mmCIF file of C-alpha atoms in Angstrom:
data_model
loop_
_atom_site.group_PDB
_atom_site.id
_atom_site.type_symbol
_atom_site.label_atom_id
_atom_site.label_comp_id
_atom_site.label_asym_id
_atom_site.label_seq_id
_atom_site.Cartn_x
_atom_site.Cartn_y
_atom_site.Cartn_z
ATOM 1 C CA MET B 24 -7.631 -23.138 8.496
ATOM 2 C CA SER B 25 -5.703 -26.545 7.229
ATOM 3 C CA THR B 26 -9.235 -27.651 5.754
ATOM 4 C CA SER B 27 -9.982 -30.142 2.735
ATOM 5 C CA HIS B 28 -10.485 -27.551 0.763
ATOM 6 C CA GLY B 29 -7.844 -25.838 0.181
ATOM 7 C CA THR B 30 -6.474 -22.021 -0.168
ATOM 8 C CA SER B 31 -9.596 -21.071 -1.947
ATOM 9 C CA LEU B 32 -11.764 -18.735 -0.438
ATOM 10 C CA ASN B 33 -15.419 -19.496 -1.410
ATOM 11 C CA ALA B 34 -18.663 -20.618 0.779
ATOM 12 C CA ALA B 35 -17.336 -23.879 0.986
ATOM 13 C CA ARG B 36 -13.805 -23.486 1.886
ATOM 14 C CA ARG B 37 -16.221 -20.923 4.473
ATOM 15 C CA ARG B 38 -18.769 -23.644 6.214
ATOM 16 C CA ALA B 39 -16.065 -25.273 6.946
ATOM 17 C CA ASP B 40 -14.003 -23.982 8.448
ATOM 18 C CA LEU B 41 -16.915 -22.471 10.184
ATOM 19 C CA ASP B 42 -17.677 -25.997 11.797
ATOM 20 C CA HIS B 43 -14.376 -26.605 11.939
ATOM 21 C CA LEU B 44 -14.171 -22.741 14.836
ATOM 22 C CA ALA B 45 -17.410 -23.743 16.758
ATOM 23 C CA SER B 46 -15.229 -26.670 18.526
ATOM 24 C CA ALA B 47 -11.510 -24.885 18.179
ATOM 25 C CA THR B 48 -9.579 -23.011 20.258
ATOM 26 C CA VAL B 49 -7.013 -20.301 18.616
ATOM 27 C CA ASP B 50 -4.521 -17.610 20.948
ATOM 28 C CA LEU B 51 -6.271 -14.892 19.502
ATOM 29 C CA LEU B 52 -9.284 -14.179 17.506
ATOM 30 C CA VAL B 53 -9.693 -10.765 15.324
ATOM 31 C CA VAL B 54 -12.770 -9.426 14.463
ATOM 32 C CA GLY B 55 -12.329 -7.478 11.328
ATOM 33 C CA GLY B 56 -10.730 -7.815 8.070
ATOM 34 C CA GLY B 57 -9.934 -4.737 6.986
ATOM 35 C CA VAL B 58 -6.020 -3.595 7.278
ATOM 36 C CA THR B 59 -5.932 -3.092 10.857
ATOM 37 C CA GLY B 60 -7.294 -7.243 11.304
ATOM 38 C CA ALA B 61 -5.859 -8.267 8.457
ATOM 39 C CA GLY B 62 -2.161 -7.037 9.957
ATOM 40 C CA VAL B 63 -2.983 -8.262 13.539
ATOM 41 C CA ALA B 64 -3.754 -11.553 12.445
ATOM 42 C CA LEU B 65 -1.287 -11.895 10.470
ATOM 43 C CA ASP B 66 1.946 -10.750 12.876
ATOM 44 C CA ALA B 67 0.373 -12.274 15.633
ATOM 45 C CA ALA B 68 0.312 -15.149 13.389
ATOM 46 C CA SER B 69 4.002 -15.303 12.359
ATOM 47 C CA ARG B 70 4.942 -14.890 15.761
ATOM 48 C CA GLY B 71 3.289 -19.126 16.115
ATOM 49 C CA LEU B 72 0.472 -17.954 17.232
ATOM 50 C CA SER B 73 -3.187 -19.089 15.510
ATOM 51 C CA VAL B 74 -5.389 -16.662 15.158
ATOM 52 C CA CYS B 75 -9.074 -16.328 13.775
ATOM 53 C CA LEU B 76 -10.291 -13.092 11.855
ATOM 54 C CA VAL B 77 -13.824 -12.979 11.715
ATOM 55 C CA GLU B 78 -15.089 -10.829 8.722
ATOM 56 C CA ALA B 79 -18.983 -10.033 7.360
ATOM 57 C CA HIS B 80 -18.227 -8.893 3.614
ATOM 58 C CA ASP B 81 -14.661 -9.421 2.365
ATOM 59 C CA LEU B 82 -11.682 -8.399 3.868
ATOM 60 C CA ALA B 83 -11.061 -4.988 2.487
ATOM 61 C CA PHE B 84 -14.799 -3.831 3.083
ATOM 62 C CA GLY B 85 -15.091 -1.602 6.019
ATOM 63 C CA THR B 86 -14.295 1.902 5.970
ATOM 64 C CA SER B 87 -9.688 1.607 6.292
ATOM 65 C CA ARG B 88 -9.702 0.442 2.872
ATOM 66 C CA TRP B 89 -10.469 4.458 2.399
ATOM 67 C CA SER B 90 -7.178 5.351 4.740
ATOM 68 C CA SER B 91 -3.744 6.448 3.756
ATOM 69 C CA LYS B 92 -1.616 3.556 5.098
ATOM 70 C CA LEU B 93 0.917 6.386 6.265
ATOM 71 C CA VAL B 94 2.311 5.789 9.473
ATOM 72 C CA HIS B 95 3.134 9.336 10.558
ATOM 73 C CA GLY B 96 5.301 10.968 14.197
ATOM 74 C CA GLY B 97 2.473 13.512 14.648
ATOM 75 C CA LEU B 98 3.513 15.899 13.450
ATOM 76 C CA ARG B 99 0.112 18.244 12.590
ATOM 77 C CA TYR B 100 -0.365 16.763 17.161
ATOM 78 C CA LEU B 101 3.033 18.881 17.631
ATOM 79 C CA ALA B 102 1.084 22.849 14.791
ATOM 80 C CA GLN B 103 -1.402 21.854 17.717
ATOM 81 C CA GLY B 104 0.543 21.934 20.579
ATOM 82 C CA GLU B 105 -0.415 18.872 21.350
ATOM 83 C CA VAL B 106 3.379 17.229 22.612
ATOM 84 C CA GLY B 107 2.433 14.244 24.556
ATOM 85 C CA LEU B 108 0.549 13.488 21.229
ATOM 86 C CA ALA B 109 2.827 14.010 19.504
ATOM 87 C CA TYR B 110 6.198 12.841 21.050
ATOM 88 C CA GLU B 111 3.324 9.571 21.683
ATOM 89 C CA SER B 112 3.392 9.559 18.151
ATOM 90 C CA ALA B 113 6.716 9.571 17.063
ATOM 91 C CA VAL B 114 7.756 6.865 19.503
ATOM 92 C CA GLU B 115 5.402 3.961 18.136
ATOM 93 C CA ARG B 116 5.803 5.387 14.715
ATOM 94 C CA GLY B 117 9.566 4.096 15.073
ATOM 95 C CA ILE B 118 8.682 0.844 16.514
ATOM 96 C CA LEU B 119 5.939 -0.689 14.080
ATOM 97 C CA MET B 120 9.218 0.852 11.479
ATOM 98 C CA THR B 121 11.912 -0.999 13.494
ATOM 99 C CA ARG B 122 10.597 -4.076 15.722
ATOM 100 C CA THR B 123 7.393 -4.793 14.541
ATOM 101 C CA ALA B 124 6.983 -4.079 11.688
ATOM 102 C CA PRO B 125 10.081 -3.477 9.147
ATOM 103 C CA HIS B 126 8.391 -4.970 6.960
ATOM 104 C CA LEU B 127 4.963 -3.036 5.664
ATOM 105 C CA VAL B 128 6.789 0.264 7.000
ATOM 106 C CA ARG B 129 9.725 2.354 4.836
ATOM 107 C CA ALA B 130 10.354 5.833 4.302
ATOM 108 C CA LEU B 131 8.523 7.961 1.943
ATOM 109 C CA PRO B 132 9.617 10.744 1.079
ATOM 110 C CA GLN B 133 8.029 14.233 0.763
ATOM 111 C CA LEU B 134 9.260 17.683 -0.659
ATOM 112 C CA VAL B 135 6.859 21.512 0.808
ATOM 113 C CA PRO B 136 7.948 23.446 -1.888
ATOM 114 C CA LEU B 137 9.012 26.503 -0.227
ATOM 115 C CA HIS B 138 7.407 29.177 -2.494
ATOM 116 C CA GLY B 139 10.960 31.590 -3.792
ATOM 117 C CA LYS B 140 11.813 31.708 0.395
ATOM 118 C CA PRO B 141 14.326 28.955 0.048
ATOM 119 C CA HIS B 142 14.688 28.382 3.850
ATOM 120 C CA ASP B 143 10.456 29.117 4.813
ATOM 121 C CA PRO B 144 11.662 29.487 8.999
ATOM 122 C CA VAL B 145 8.043 28.520 9.018
ATOM 123 C CA VAL B 146 8.580 25.555 7.639
ATOM 124 C CA MET B 147 12.085 24.800 8.382
ATOM 125 C CA ALA B 148 11.077 24.713 12.306
ATOM 126 C CA GLY B 149 9.011 22.037 11.270
ATOM 127 C CA LEU B 150 11.049 19.547 9.936
ATOM 128 C CA ARG B 151 13.497 20.357 12.682
ATOM 129 C CA ALA B 152 10.358 19.862 14.789
ATOM 130 C CA GLY B 153 10.249 16.733 13.825
ATOM 131 C CA ASP B 154 13.393 15.441 13.231
ATOM 132 C CA VAL B 155 13.949 16.079 17.281
ATOM 133 C CA LEU B 156 10.745 14.246 17.646
ATOM 134 C CA ARG B 157 12.224 11.110 15.250
ATOM 135 C CA ARG B 158 15.831 11.844 17.759
ATOM 136 C CA LEU B 159 13.789 11.649 21.378
ATOM 137 C CA ALA B 160 11.827 8.318 19.871
ATOM 138 C CA ARG B 161 15.577 6.499 19.064
ATOM 139 C CA THR B 162 14.411 6.378 15.298
ATOM 140 C CA PRO B 163 17.550 5.832 13.833
ATOM 141 C CA SER B 164 18.465 7.781 10.711
ATOM 142 C CA ARG B 165 18.840 5.362 8.710
ATOM 143 C CA VAL B 166 15.305 3.506 9.300
ATOM 144 C CA LEU B 167 14.472 7.152 8.410
ATOM 145 C CA PRO B 168 16.144 10.333 7.349
ATOM 146 C CA GLY B 169 15.911 13.785 8.010
ATOM 147 C CA PRO B 170 14.488 17.309 6.446
ATOM 148 C CA ARG B 171 17.507 17.660 3.618
ATOM 149 C CA SER B 172 17.193 21.040 1.305
ATOM 150 C CA VAL B 173 17.149 19.074 -2.246
#
């Protein structure tokens, strides 16, 4: 909302924005200003939609502030035998990394200690399975490199 109160988030700005909203029409109403709601609002606004984000408390007040914010490819689901869910998760991750939010999502290297075994078969199978999911999801290795030994 653009008001005469500038960009400051204060009581006067809140009152003015709420008064304006009483008669406004917006393309998208986002309820909740946590990381998910803020991300949805940002994405929609960047695509030219008029957006109203409402939050009962303060931005990032709710439970999403406690989450890790990691976008994963579903290895946990794969380990539990949920192959379809693991694949769906990998596809969603690939879409976020290549189309929807490449400016927000980046690869994060992980280091897995092998405790004296140079190539623990269980760990290596998990890493390979994750890379197969990445390939099936069509996420390029330039965006999300495959596993490697250090």
